[in-house]
Amino acid sequence: MIYARIAGTGSYLPGEPITNDDLVKRGVDTSDEWITARTGIRARHFAAPDTGSSELALVAARRAIEAAGCTVDDIDLVIVATSTPDFIFPSTATLVQAGLGIENNCAAFDVQAVCCGFVYALATAEKFIRSGSHRRALVIGAEVFSRLLDWTDRSTCVLFGDGAGAVVLEASDKPGVRAVALHADGSHHLVLWVPGHVSGGLVTGDPFLRMHGQTVFKLAVKVLEEVAHEVIDLAGVPQDSIDWLVPHQANIRIIQSTAKRLGLPMEKVVTTVDVHGNTSAASIPLALDCAIRDGRIRPGQRVMFEGIGGGVAWGAALIDF
Ligand code: UT7
């Protein structure tokens, strides 16, 4: 039996932290008090205007490869989850492949499932590895959401940040990814979206992120509990065997609600939303890498990832380390 295990992680945050007060100084009609109380966010990072997702991804990828103790020549699959690619095409994954200098016996493509993108990408890579067609995948979440923010819309611009996280997922005879559950309901696509597109050399429509925050909040609390139970049932493991929850980092109140509904104390939940903001597809691998590097997540432990975002698309994965 071939399983897929996470062999190493890496992440990257561009520039210095931008605090809530920094946003006020930049002219956003908000306050540190409001942002902290409603979201738990205290700071986020923004990439320089000429830095693309692929550059953030590349740094995170190099760190993950080093942590996994392999070389770029061992990678035969690159999947990047992003909703803010450098270009419409080619994929960000091909740019990462070229940046790493990986030879052409490697498949590379992007996955677009917005804030749940990393879980979708991990699920995809796991299936490649379990099929035996590929042995070692780089799975990356990388975003420059700052490019999509309307600075006159205080209900969204204070929430997001830029960054990248990566894992090396490799074939193993020991179980790693125990179960994955993915869902989507496109009938909700208007609650969180960037309505614009490029056509005839022009941006047509609204090129900024728009969100009905309360609708997304209510949906998130409901489906994240359901999918967490689903993935536990699929894996056939006891609920109390979960050592860590590494959730998508959108709002501390959503994270606390999910943890409570799962009976998990907050000491078992990795939270980085306070210092990263919402980095969409990058948020789970960024949080994971923090908790591995500071020694909280250790070999032998069981970890749940879960996320929800535009689409809406949501999912969860249960991983043994
Ligand atoms: O990553 C994808 C998944 N996304 C999410 O999970 C996001 C889910 N939603 C949320 O996290 C929350 O709904 C938000 C943080 C976006 C908003 O929090 P809320 O408690 O739902 O606030 P609200 O939208 O109901 O707004 C409450 C008030 C409004 O003022 P009035 O109408 O009560 O006078 C807003 O105008 O807060 C005001 N407001 C702000 N005030 C200061 C909205 N944004 C701000 C702001 N600063 N940045």
Short mmCIF file of C-alpha atoms and ligand atoms in Angstrom, two decimals:
data_model
loop_
_atom_site.label_atom_id
_atom_site.label_comp_id
_atom_site.label_asym_id
_atom_site.label_seq_id
_atom_site.Cartn_x
_atom_site.Cartn_y
_atom_site.Cartn_z
CA MET A 1 0.00 0.00 0.00
CA ILE A 2 1.37 3.45 -0.90
CA TYR A 3 0.55 6.30 1.47
CA ALA A 4 1.39 10.02 1.25
CA ARG A 5 3.23 11.66 4.15
CA ILE A 6 4.31 15.23 4.82
CA ALA A 7 8.11 15.09 4.93
CA GLY A 8 8.90 18.79 5.39
CA THR A 9 7.35 22.24 5.52
CA GLY A 10 8.41 25.80 4.74
CA SER A 11 6.88 29.24 4.60
CA TYR A 12 7.60 32.84 3.75
CA LEU A 13 6.11 36.20 4.71
CA PRO A 14 7.17 39.27 2.73
CA GLY A 15 8.31 42.51 4.34
CA GLU A 16 7.60 43.85 7.80
CA PRO A 17 4.32 43.39 9.72
CA ILE A 18 1.70 46.03 8.94
CA THR A 19 -0.32 46.70 12.10
CA ASN A 20 -3.94 47.78 12.33
CA ASP A 21 -2.75 51.23 13.36
CA ASP A 22 -0.58 51.33 10.23
CA LEU A 23 -3.76 50.85 8.17
CA VAL A 24 -5.40 53.74 10.03
CA LYS A 25 -2.32 55.88 9.25
CA ARG A 26 -2.69 54.89 5.58
CA GLY A 27 -6.21 56.37 5.63
CA VAL A 28 -8.46 53.33 6.17
CA ASP A 29 -11.57 54.34 8.17
CA THR A 30 -11.11 51.72 10.90
CA SER A 31 -9.53 51.13 14.30
CA ASP A 32 -7.29 48.59 15.99
CA GLU A 33 -10.09 48.03 18.50
CA TRP A 34 -12.66 47.07 15.83
CA ILE A 35 -10.33 44.81 13.84
CA THR A 36 -8.97 43.02 16.90
CA ALA A 37 -12.39 42.50 18.50
CA ARG A 38 -14.19 41.34 15.31
CA THR A 39 -11.42 39.26 13.72
CA GLY A 40 -8.45 38.72 16.06
CA ILE A 41 -6.13 40.25 13.44
CA ARG A 42 -3.39 42.55 14.75
CA ALA A 43 -1.00 42.55 11.77
CA ARG A 44 -0.45 41.21 8.26
CA HIS A 45 2.32 41.32 5.62
CA PHE A 46 2.15 42.83 2.15
CA ALA A 47 4.43 41.94 -0.74
CA ALA A 48 6.12 44.72 -2.71
CA PRO A 49 4.05 45.73 -5.77
CA ASP A 50 6.45 43.98 -8.15
CA THR A 51 6.60 40.71 -6.16
CA GLY A 52 4.40 37.92 -7.46
CA SER A 53 2.98 34.85 -5.72
CA SER A 54 5.58 32.69 -7.46
CA GLU A 55 8.42 34.52 -5.68
CA LEU A 56 6.83 33.94 -2.26
CA ALA A 57 6.13 30.33 -3.24
CA LEU A 58 9.72 29.79 -4.30
CA VAL A 59 11.15 30.76 -0.91
CA ALA A 60 8.60 28.60 0.95
CA ALA A 61 9.31 25.70 -1.43
CA ARG A 62 13.08 25.86 -0.92
CA ARG A 63 12.56 25.81 2.86
CA ALA A 64 10.19 22.83 2.63
CA ILE A 65 12.63 20.88 0.42
CA GLU A 66 15.44 21.56 2.88
CA ALA A 67 13.26 20.47 5.82
CA ALA A 68 12.31 17.28 3.97
CA GLY A 69 15.98 16.45 3.45
CA CYS A 70 15.58 15.96 -0.29
CA THR A 71 16.72 17.89 -3.35
CA VAL A 72 14.86 19.62 -6.16
CA ASP A 73 15.69 16.65 -8.39
CA ASP A 74 13.52 14.44 -6.15
CA ILE A 75 10.39 16.51 -6.87
CA ASP A 76 8.20 15.10 -9.65
CA LEU A 77 5.02 17.13 -9.07
CA VAL A 78 4.42 20.80 -8.22
CA ILE A 79 0.93 22.00 -7.32
CA VAL A 80 0.35 25.62 -6.35
CA ALA A 81 -2.93 26.68 -4.77
CA THR A 82 -3.48 30.35 -5.57
CA SER A 83 -6.19 32.79 -6.55
CA THR A 84 -3.61 35.50 -7.19
CA PRO A 85 -1.33 33.96 -9.84
CA ASP A 86 1.47 36.00 -11.42
CA PHE A 87 -0.22 35.66 -14.81
CA ILE A 88 -3.50 34.43 -16.26
CA PHE A 89 -1.21 31.77 -17.70
CA PRO A 90 1.20 30.02 -17.48
CA SER A 91 0.50 28.55 -14.07
CA THR A 92 2.36 29.75 -10.99
CA ALA A 93 3.47 26.15 -10.49
CA THR A 94 5.45 26.20 -13.74
CA LEU A 95 7.20 29.40 -12.60
CA VAL A 96 8.09 27.72 -9.31
CA GLN A 97 9.34 24.65 -11.18
CA ALA A 98 11.57 26.83 -13.37
CA GLY A 99 12.74 28.89 -10.38
CA LEU A 100 13.80 25.74 -8.57
CA GLY A 101 15.53 24.44 -11.68
CA ILE A 102 13.52 21.21 -11.75
CA GLU A 103 13.96 19.17 -14.93
CA ASN A 104 11.04 18.48 -17.24
CA ASN A 105 10.18 15.05 -15.82
CA CYS A 106 7.92 16.91 -13.39
CA ALA A 107 4.24 17.85 -13.71
CA ALA A 108 3.26 21.35 -12.59
CA PHE A 109 -0.15 23.00 -12.37
CA ASP A 110 -2.26 25.36 -10.23
CA VAL A 111 -5.37 24.63 -8.21
CA GLN A 112 -7.89 27.41 -7.62
CA ALA A 113 -10.17 26.85 -4.65
CA VAL A 114 -9.49 30.21 -2.97
CA CYS A 115 -9.09 29.91 0.84
CA CYS A 116 -9.60 26.13 0.68
CA GLY A 117 -7.02 25.85 -2.11
CA PHE A 118 -4.32 24.23 -0.02
CA VAL A 119 -6.64 21.44 1.16
CA TYR A 120 -7.75 20.85 -2.46
CA ALA A 121 -4.11 20.85 -3.65
CA LEU A 122 -3.04 18.46 -0.91
CA ALA A 123 -5.94 16.13 -1.75
CA THR A 124 -4.93 16.20 -5.41
CA ALA A 125 -1.26 15.48 -4.71
CA GLU A 126 -2.19 12.69 -2.32
CA LYS A 127 -4.14 10.95 -5.10
CA PHE A 128 -1.20 11.23 -7.52
CA ILE A 129 1.12 9.70 -4.93
CA ARG A 130 -1.24 6.95 -3.82
CA SER A 131 -1.79 5.95 -7.46
CA GLY A 132 1.96 5.31 -7.78
CA SER A 133 2.36 7.73 -10.71
CA HIS A 134 4.39 10.27 -8.67
CA ARG A 135 6.62 9.95 -5.63
CA ARG A 136 7.34 13.39 -4.22
CA ALA A 137 5.16 16.48 -4.58
CA LEU A 138 5.62 20.08 -3.62
CA VAL A 139 2.24 21.38 -2.49
CA ILE A 140 2.18 25.14 -2.04
CA GLY A 141 -0.33 27.81 -1.06
CA ALA A 142 0.82 31.26 -2.20
CA GLU A 143 -1.09 34.51 -2.38
CA VAL A 144 -0.76 38.25 -2.88
CA PHE A 145 -4.32 39.15 -1.86
CA SER A 146 -3.19 42.75 -1.26
CA ARG A 147 -3.53 43.17 -5.06
CA LEU A 148 -7.28 42.51 -4.83
CA LEU A 149 -8.09 44.90 -1.99
CA ASP A 150 -10.23 48.01 -2.37
CA TRP A 151 -8.76 50.38 0.21
CA THR A 152 -12.05 52.30 0.40
CA ASP A 153 -13.90 49.12 1.50
CA ARG A 154 -13.03 48.81 5.18
CA SER A 155 -15.16 45.68 5.56
CA THR A 156 -12.64 43.69 3.49
CA CYS A 157 -9.31 45.53 3.18
CA VAL A 158 -8.37 45.06 6.83
CA LEU A 159 -8.74 41.28 6.67
CA PHE A 160 -6.19 39.99 4.19
CA GLY A 161 -2.42 39.60 3.86
CA ASP A 162 0.22 38.05 1.59
CA GLY A 163 2.42 35.00 2.13
CA ALA A 164 3.23 31.43 1.13
CA GLY A 165 3.48 28.03 2.76
CA ALA A 166 4.68 24.75 1.29
CA VAL A 167 4.90 21.07 2.12
CA VAL A 168 6.77 18.17 0.55
CA LEU A 169 4.37 15.24 0.31
CA GLU A 170 6.08 11.93 -0.40
CA ALA A 171 5.29 8.27 -0.92
CA SER A 172 5.64 6.12 2.17
CA ASP A 173 4.63 2.70 3.48
CA LYS A 174 3.35 4.39 6.66
CA PRO A 175 0.02 6.28 6.70
CA GLY A 176 0.27 10.07 6.53
CA VAL A 177 -2.82 11.62 4.93
CA ARG A 178 -5.54 9.53 6.62
CA ALA A 179 -8.60 11.11 5.00
CA VAL A 180 -9.71 14.10 2.98
CA ALA A 181 -13.19 15.53 2.44
CA LEU A 182 -13.84 18.21 -0.19
CA HIS A 183 -17.05 20.10 -0.91
CA ALA A 184 -18.27 23.05 -2.96
CA ASP A 185 -21.56 24.87 -3.46
CA GLY A 186 -21.32 27.25 -6.39
CA SER A 187 -24.80 28.64 -5.72
CA HIS A 188 -23.02 30.83 -3.14
CA HIS A 189 -20.45 32.24 -5.56
CA LEU A 190 -21.68 35.82 -5.07
CA VAL A 191 -20.91 35.92 -1.31
CA LEU A 192 -17.14 36.09 -1.80
CA TRP A 193 -15.70 36.93 -5.18
CA VAL A 194 -13.66 39.17 -7.44
CA PRO A 195 -16.17 39.95 -10.19
CA GLY A 196 -13.77 41.41 -12.79
CA HIS A 197 -12.03 39.78 -15.72
CA VAL A 198 -9.68 40.71 -18.53
CA SER A 199 -11.17 40.96 -22.00
CA GLY A 200 -10.07 42.74 -25.18
CA GLY A 201 -7.09 44.28 -23.42
CA LEU A 202 -9.18 45.81 -20.63
CA VAL A 203 -10.24 44.91 -17.11
CA THR A 204 -13.99 44.47 -17.38
CA GLY A 205 -16.13 44.69 -14.26
CA ASP A 206 -15.02 45.14 -10.66
CA PRO A 207 -11.46 43.90 -10.07
CA PHE A 208 -11.67 44.00 -6.24
CA LEU A 209 -12.53 41.37 -3.64
CA ARG A 210 -16.14 41.66 -2.46
CA MET A 211 -17.62 39.77 0.46
CA HIS A 212 -20.88 39.44 2.37
CA GLY A 213 -19.01 38.87 5.62
CA GLN A 214 -21.89 37.74 7.80
CA THR A 215 -23.19 35.26 5.23
CA VAL A 216 -19.72 33.73 4.87
CA PHE A 217 -19.32 33.69 8.65
CA LYS A 218 -22.57 31.75 9.20
CA LEU A 219 -21.81 29.31 6.38
CA ALA A 220 -18.27 28.77 7.68
CA VAL A 221 -19.31 27.92 11.22
CA LYS A 222 -21.87 25.38 9.94
CA VAL A 223 -19.90 23.56 7.25
CA LEU A 224 -16.54 23.51 9.05
CA GLU A 225 -18.08 21.55 11.91
CA GLU A 226 -19.77 19.14 9.47
CA VAL A 227 -16.64 18.52 7.41
CA ALA A 228 -14.49 18.04 10.51
CA HIS A 229 -16.79 15.25 11.69
CA GLU A 230 -16.90 13.83 8.17
CA VAL A 231 -13.13 13.53 7.89
CA ILE A 232 -12.89 11.93 11.36
CA ASP A 233 -15.51 9.37 10.32
CA LEU A 234 -13.77 8.72 6.98
CA ALA A 235 -10.47 8.10 8.76
CA GLY A 236 -12.18 5.87 11.32
CA VAL A 237 -10.26 7.42 14.21
CA PRO A 238 -11.55 8.59 17.60
CA GLN A 239 -12.34 12.30 17.83
CA ASP A 240 -10.13 12.63 20.91
CA SER A 241 -7.10 11.32 18.98
CA ILE A 242 -6.62 14.69 17.26
CA ASP A 243 -3.57 16.47 18.64
CA TRP A 244 -3.85 19.70 16.65
CA LEU A 245 -6.31 21.65 14.55
CA VAL A 246 -4.65 23.84 11.91
CA PRO A 247 -7.59 25.79 10.49
CA HIS A 248 -7.81 28.38 7.73
CA GLN A 249 -6.97 31.67 9.42
CA ALA A 250 -9.83 34.02 8.53
CA ASN A 251 -11.34 35.07 11.84
CA ILE A 252 -10.53 34.01 15.41
CA ARG A 253 -14.27 33.85 16.22
CA ILE A 254 -14.83 31.22 13.47
CA ILE A 255 -11.78 29.28 14.68
CA GLN A 256 -12.98 29.38 18.32
CA SER A 257 -16.45 28.28 17.31
CA THR A 258 -15.13 25.30 15.32
CA ALA A 259 -12.82 24.27 18.15
CA LYS A 260 -15.67 24.46 20.67
CA ARG A 261 -18.00 22.40 18.49
CA LEU A 262 -15.25 19.75 18.16
CA GLY A 263 -14.59 19.77 21.89
CA LEU A 264 -11.00 20.91 21.29
CA PRO A 265 -9.43 23.35 23.77
CA MET A 266 -7.79 26.36 22.10
CA GLU A 267 -4.40 25.05 23.35
CA LYS A 268 -4.75 22.40 20.62
CA VAL A 269 -5.49 24.92 17.87
CA VAL A 270 -2.77 26.63 15.87
CA THR A 271 -3.66 30.28 15.33
CA THR A 272 -1.67 32.76 13.28
CA VAL A 273 -4.55 34.99 12.19
CA ASP A 274 -3.36 37.59 14.72
CA VAL A 275 -0.02 38.08 12.96
CA HIS A 276 -0.72 36.93 9.37
CA GLY A 277 -4.32 38.03 8.74
CA ASN A 278 -6.16 35.99 6.14
CA THR A 279 -3.65 34.80 3.51
CA SER A 280 -6.23 32.65 1.71
CA ALA A 281 -4.64 29.45 0.29
CA ALA A 282 -1.38 30.20 2.11
CA SER A 283 -2.89 30.36 5.59
CA ILE A 284 -2.96 26.65 6.51
CA PRO A 285 0.59 25.77 5.34
CA LEU A 286 1.90 29.00 6.91
CA ALA A 287 0.32 28.12 10.27
CA LEU A 288 1.48 24.51 9.96
CA ASP A 289 5.07 25.53 9.31
CA CYS A 290 5.05 27.89 12.32
CA ALA A 291 3.80 25.13 14.64
CA ILE A 292 6.28 22.57 13.31
CA ARG A 293 9.27 24.91 13.53
CA ASP A 294 8.42 26.06 17.08
CA GLY A 295 8.13 22.41 18.17
CA ARG A 296 4.40 22.23 18.88
CA ILE A 297 3.55 19.72 16.11
CA ARG A 298 5.83 16.69 16.45
CA PRO A 299 6.30 13.35 14.67
CA GLY A 300 3.66 10.83 15.70
CA GLN A 301 0.94 13.44 16.19
CA ARG A 302 -2.41 13.68 14.37
CA VAL A 303 -3.41 17.00 12.80
CA MET A 304 -6.59 18.27 11.15
CA PHE A 305 -6.56 20.94 8.44
CA GLU A 306 -9.78 22.64 7.41
CA GLY A 307 -10.80 25.65 5.38
CA ILE A 308 -13.53 27.46 3.50
CA GLY A 309 -13.49 30.23 0.95
CA GLY A 310 -14.86 31.60 -2.30
CA GLY A 311 -17.03 29.33 -4.37
CA VAL A 312 -17.94 28.50 -1.74
CA ALA A 313 -15.51 25.60 -1.49
CA TRP A 314 -14.59 23.90 1.74
CA GLY A 315 -12.82 20.83 3.01
CA ALA A 316 -10.75 19.12 5.66
CA ALA A 317 -7.86 16.69 5.85
CA LEU A 318 -6.62 14.46 8.65
CA ILE A 319 -2.87 13.85 8.67
CA ASP A 320 -0.56 11.71 10.79
CA PHE A 321 2.91 13.19 11.19
O1 UT7 B 1 -11.36 33.50 3.99
C1 UT7 B 1 -12.62 33.29 3.47
C2 UT7 B 1 -13.59 33.19 4.51
N1 UT7 B 1 -13.94 34.52 5.02
C3 UT7 B 1 -14.40 34.62 6.23
O2 UT7 B 1 -14.46 33.64 6.92
C4 UT7 B 1 -14.90 35.96 6.71
C5 UT7 B 1 -16.17 35.75 7.50
N2 UT7 B 1 -16.74 36.98 8.01
C6 UT7 B 1 -16.16 37.70 9.00
O3 UT7 B 1 -15.09 37.38 9.44
C7 UT7 B 1 -16.92 38.87 9.56
O4 UT7 B 1 -18.23 38.87 9.05
C8 UT7 B 1 -16.24 40.22 9.28
C9 UT7 B 1 -14.99 40.35 10.10
C10 UT7 B 1 -15.93 40.38 7.82
C11 UT7 B 1 -17.18 41.38 9.68
O5 UT7 B 1 -17.55 41.26 11.06
P1 UT7 B 1 -19.06 41.44 11.50
O6 UT7 B 1 -19.10 41.27 12.95
O7 UT7 B 1 -19.87 40.48 10.66
O8 UT7 B 1 -19.34 42.94 11.14
P2 UT7 B 1 -20.44 43.56 10.15
O9 UT7 B 1 -20.07 43.30 8.74
O10 UT7 B 1 -21.80 43.14 10.61
O11 UT7 B 1 -20.28 45.11 10.45
C12 UT7 B 1 -20.63 45.64 11.73
C13 UT7 B 1 -20.31 47.12 11.74
C14 UT7 B 1 -20.92 47.90 10.59
O12 UT7 B 1 -21.33 49.18 11.09
P3 UT7 B 1 -22.86 49.44 11.47
O13 UT7 B 1 -23.63 49.21 10.20
O14 UT7 B 1 -23.20 48.47 12.56
O15 UT7 B 1 -22.84 50.88 11.91
C15 UT7 B 1 -19.75 48.10 9.65
O16 UT7 B 1 -19.88 49.27 8.86
O17 UT7 B 1 -18.91 47.32 11.66
C16 UT7 B 1 -18.61 48.26 10.61
N3 UT7 B 1 -17.32 47.91 10.04
C17 UT7 B 1 -16.16 48.42 10.47
N4 UT7 B 1 -15.88 49.33 11.42
C18 UT7 B 1 -14.59 49.62 11.62
C19 UT7 B 1 -17.08 47.02 9.05
N5 UT7 B 1 -15.75 46.96 8.82
C20 UT7 B 1 -15.17 47.82 9.69
C21 UT7 B 1 -13.84 48.18 9.94
N6 UT7 B 1 -13.60 49.07 10.92
N7 UT7 B 1 -12.80 47.63 9.27
#
